[in-house]
Tab-separated table of C-alpha atoms in Angstrom:
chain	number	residue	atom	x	y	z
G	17	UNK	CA	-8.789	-23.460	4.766
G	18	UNK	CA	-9.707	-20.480	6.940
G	19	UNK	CA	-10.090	-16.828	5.297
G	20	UNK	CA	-10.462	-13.933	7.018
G	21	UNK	CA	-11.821	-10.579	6.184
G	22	UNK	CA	-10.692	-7.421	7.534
G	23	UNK	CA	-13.136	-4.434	6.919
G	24	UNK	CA	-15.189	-5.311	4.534
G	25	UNK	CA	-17.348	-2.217	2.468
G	26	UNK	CA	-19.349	-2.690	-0.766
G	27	UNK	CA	-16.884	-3.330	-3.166
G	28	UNK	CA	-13.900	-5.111	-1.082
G	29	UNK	CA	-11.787	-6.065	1.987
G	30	UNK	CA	-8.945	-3.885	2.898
G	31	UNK	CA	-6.888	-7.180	3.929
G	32	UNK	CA	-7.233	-11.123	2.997
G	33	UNK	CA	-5.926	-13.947	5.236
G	34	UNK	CA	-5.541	-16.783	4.254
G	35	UNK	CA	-2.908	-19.522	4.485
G	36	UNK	CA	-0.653	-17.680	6.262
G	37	UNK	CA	-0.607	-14.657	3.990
G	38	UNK	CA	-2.573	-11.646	4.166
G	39	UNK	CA	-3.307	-9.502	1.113
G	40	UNK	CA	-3.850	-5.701	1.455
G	41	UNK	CA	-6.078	-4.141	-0.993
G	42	UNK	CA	-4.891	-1.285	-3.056
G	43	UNK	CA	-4.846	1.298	-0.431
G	44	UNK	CA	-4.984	5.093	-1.155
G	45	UNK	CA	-4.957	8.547	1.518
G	46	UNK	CA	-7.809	9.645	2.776
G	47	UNK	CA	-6.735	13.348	3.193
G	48	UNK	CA	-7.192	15.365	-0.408
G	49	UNK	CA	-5.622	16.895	-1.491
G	50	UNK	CA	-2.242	16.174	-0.229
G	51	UNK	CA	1.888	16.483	-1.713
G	52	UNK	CA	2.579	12.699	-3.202
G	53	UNK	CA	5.237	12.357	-0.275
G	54	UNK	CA	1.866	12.926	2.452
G	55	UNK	CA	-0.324	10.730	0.523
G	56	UNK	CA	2.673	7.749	0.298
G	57	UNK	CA	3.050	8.183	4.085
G	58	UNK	CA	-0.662	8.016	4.843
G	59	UNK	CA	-1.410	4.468	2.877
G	60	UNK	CA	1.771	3.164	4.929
G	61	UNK	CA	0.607	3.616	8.080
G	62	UNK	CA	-3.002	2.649	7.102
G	63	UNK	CA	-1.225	-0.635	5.665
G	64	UNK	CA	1.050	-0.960	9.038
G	65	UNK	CA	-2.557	-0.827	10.901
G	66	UNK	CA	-4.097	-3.998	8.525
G	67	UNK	CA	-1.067	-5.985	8.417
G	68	UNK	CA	-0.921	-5.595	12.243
G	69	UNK	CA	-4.603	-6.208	12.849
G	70	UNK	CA	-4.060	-9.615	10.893
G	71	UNK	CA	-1.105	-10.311	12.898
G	72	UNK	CA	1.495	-9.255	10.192
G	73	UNK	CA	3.895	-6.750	9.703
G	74	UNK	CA	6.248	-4.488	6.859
G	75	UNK	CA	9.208	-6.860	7.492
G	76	UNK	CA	6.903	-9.711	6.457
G	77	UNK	CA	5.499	-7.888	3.092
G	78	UNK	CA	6.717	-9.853	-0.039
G	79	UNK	CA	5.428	-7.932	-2.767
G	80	UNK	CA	4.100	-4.928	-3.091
G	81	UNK	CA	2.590	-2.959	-6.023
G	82	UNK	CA	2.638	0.667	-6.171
G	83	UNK	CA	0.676	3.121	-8.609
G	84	UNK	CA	1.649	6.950	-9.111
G	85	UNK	CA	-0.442	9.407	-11.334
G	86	UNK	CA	2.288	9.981	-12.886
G	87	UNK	CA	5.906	8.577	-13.263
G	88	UNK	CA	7.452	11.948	-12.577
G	89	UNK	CA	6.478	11.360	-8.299
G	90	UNK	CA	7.819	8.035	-8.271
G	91	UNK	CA	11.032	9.567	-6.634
G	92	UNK	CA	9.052	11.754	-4.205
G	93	UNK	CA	6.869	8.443	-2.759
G	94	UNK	CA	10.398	6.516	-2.883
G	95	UNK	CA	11.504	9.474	-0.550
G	96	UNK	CA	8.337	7.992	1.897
G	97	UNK	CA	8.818	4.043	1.011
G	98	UNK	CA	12.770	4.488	2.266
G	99	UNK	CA	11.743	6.016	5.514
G	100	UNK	CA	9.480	3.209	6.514
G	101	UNK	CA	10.406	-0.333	4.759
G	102	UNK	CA	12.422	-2.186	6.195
G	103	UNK	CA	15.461	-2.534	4.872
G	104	UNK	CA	16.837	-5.803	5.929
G	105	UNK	CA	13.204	-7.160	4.474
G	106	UNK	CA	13.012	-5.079	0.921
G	107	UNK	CA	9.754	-6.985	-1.074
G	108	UNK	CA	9.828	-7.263	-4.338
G	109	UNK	CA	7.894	-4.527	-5.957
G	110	UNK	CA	6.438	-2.785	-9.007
G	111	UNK	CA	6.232	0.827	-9.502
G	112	UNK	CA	3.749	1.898	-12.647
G	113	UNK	CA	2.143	5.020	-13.773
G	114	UNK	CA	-1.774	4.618	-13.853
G	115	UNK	CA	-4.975	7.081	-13.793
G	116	UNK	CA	-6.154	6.654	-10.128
G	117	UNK	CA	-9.665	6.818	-9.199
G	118	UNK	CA	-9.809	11.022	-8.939
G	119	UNK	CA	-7.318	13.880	-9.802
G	120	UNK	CA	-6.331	14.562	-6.045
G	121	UNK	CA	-5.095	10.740	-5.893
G	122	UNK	CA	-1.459	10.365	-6.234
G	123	UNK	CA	-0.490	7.101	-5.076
G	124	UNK	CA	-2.018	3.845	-4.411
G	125	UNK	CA	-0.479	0.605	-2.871
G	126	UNK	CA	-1.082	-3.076	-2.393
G	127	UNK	CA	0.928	-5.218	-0.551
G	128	UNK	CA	0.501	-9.731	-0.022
G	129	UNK	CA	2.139	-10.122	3.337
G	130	UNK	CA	3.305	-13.425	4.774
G	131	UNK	CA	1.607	-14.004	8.421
């Protein structure tokens, strides 16, 4: 079994393959502060440049997990999510409320991606 790693850092991989599925680390926006709606559509294309560097793409995501700071922007990313997933290929997904890693981060995703 082959695994690949796609940029590695000190603490982590921002994508996994490995048989046939590629795993995107919990991905948040580098530009801070930003509304949730900016952040949301930073991480997707971020996550659209992984999956396509391991030869994946959104249509092929088949779960994805989603944190907001809080609960209340969950309809304000879902405003970003709707304009880019595809939606003959919806994932199955989770949407929770969770303290992110500093106050200007609003939203954080992981997706597992088949190849």
């Amino acid at each position: 079994m082959s695994i690949v790693r796609h940029k590695p850092a000190k603490i982590l991989s921002a994508a996994v393959e490995s048989n046939g599925m590629v795993y995107v680390a919990g991905t948040t926006a580098r530009t801070l502060p930003a509304s949730v709606k900016a952040q949301t559509g930073e991480i997707l294309g971020r996550i659209d440049a992984l999956l396509a560097a391991a030869g994946s793409d959104k249509a092929k995501i088949v779960s994805a997990t989603i944190w907001v700071s809080d609960i209340r922007f969950r309809d304000e990313m879902n405003e970003a999510w709707l304009a880019w997933v595809d939606p003959a290929n919806l994932p199955a997904r989770a949407c929770v409320e969770a303290k992110l890693a500093t106050a200007d981060m609003l939203v954080e995703i992981a997706v597992i991606a088949a190849k």
